[in-house]
Amino acid sequence: MALVSRLMVGEVRHRRFIPRRHDLNYGLFMPCIDLDEWSELKTSVWGLGESWWHWARFKRSDYVGHEGDLKSAVQDKVHELTGQRVTGKVIAVIHLRYIGLYFSPVNFYYLYDEAEQFRYLLAEVSNTPWNERHYYAVSADEHEPVNGWQQPKTFHVSPFNPIDQGYQWNIKPLTEKLFVHLECHREDKEFDATLLMKGRPFTTRQLLMLLMKTPVMTIKVVAGIYWEAFKLWRKKVPIYDHPER
């Protein structure tokens, strides 16, 4: 049977509308791992594994719960946030450690019930330079509101976005394509981010091709964050202090 796991390749787009217009668009790839397939995947794909010497390393402490079974930790986190217990498969779209370096602005976990129906998206959000972590659970109910699922913003991510914004999510089921769209609102839409990716087979050849092009995705991600922050500062976009620091 073919693996569900694959390598997602695409781009992330940010658009800032006020007080200054600012757009960015970066290419990236993220492993998409059916957590039930991890044992098979790490033995069949060269350079992928859990040891320090693996080029693309899965280190358990980088993700939800920090220890134990990741699938159970994701399901427990959604239960904690929503009161709903979902017990089917979990597919993780995550950044790995590359040559020992790790930072992920966001990891996504797709949760399914026993009938293999997509039920929740868990977003694991991190900020920099504070390296804090926060979680949002987004319902995948087919009766999604026309304007998307709305939640208050409760975690300080960017010093250029205030904490008193509201989030509006638009998500689609994970297929050979991935689509996640997030908007930040106060009176009007101030910012949005879109992640759009397509799947490739999770093979040694495909992984090596991506690693040859971007050997350390962590450096590209972090460098991009600070470069765009510098450009926003140059444009005199207001800076909002961390509300707890």
mmCIF file of C-alpha atoms in Angstrom, residues 127-133 155-156 240-245:
data_model
loop_
_atom_site.group_PDB
_atom_site.id
_atom_site.type_symbol
_atom_site.label_atom_id
_atom_site.label_comp_id
_atom_site.label_asym_id
_atom_site.label_seq_id
_atom_site.Cartn_x
_atom_site.Cartn_y
_atom_site.Cartn_z
ATOM 1 C CA ASN A 127 7.228 33.287 17.904
ATOM 2 C CA THR A 128 10.685 34.758 17.677
ATOM 3 C CA PRO A 129 12.830 35.918 19.442
ATOM 4 C CA TRP A 130 10.873 34.722 22.493
ATOM 5 C CA ASN A 131 10.517 31.121 21.228
ATOM 6 C CA GLU A 132 7.147 30.699 22.934
ATOM 7 C CA ARG A 133 4.461 28.331 21.692
ATOM 8 C CA PHE A 155 -0.712 34.954 21.383
ATOM 9 C CA HIS A 156 1.842 37.622 20.455
ATOM 10 C CA TYR A 240 3.745 46.599 19.508
ATOM 11 C CA ASP A 241 5.486 45.368 22.643
ATOM 12 C CA HIS A 242 4.963 41.826 23.892
ATOM 13 C CA PRO A 243 2.037 42.217 26.351
ATOM 14 C CA GLU A 244 3.699 40.010 28.979
ATOM 15 C CA ARG A 245 7.318 41.151 28.612
#
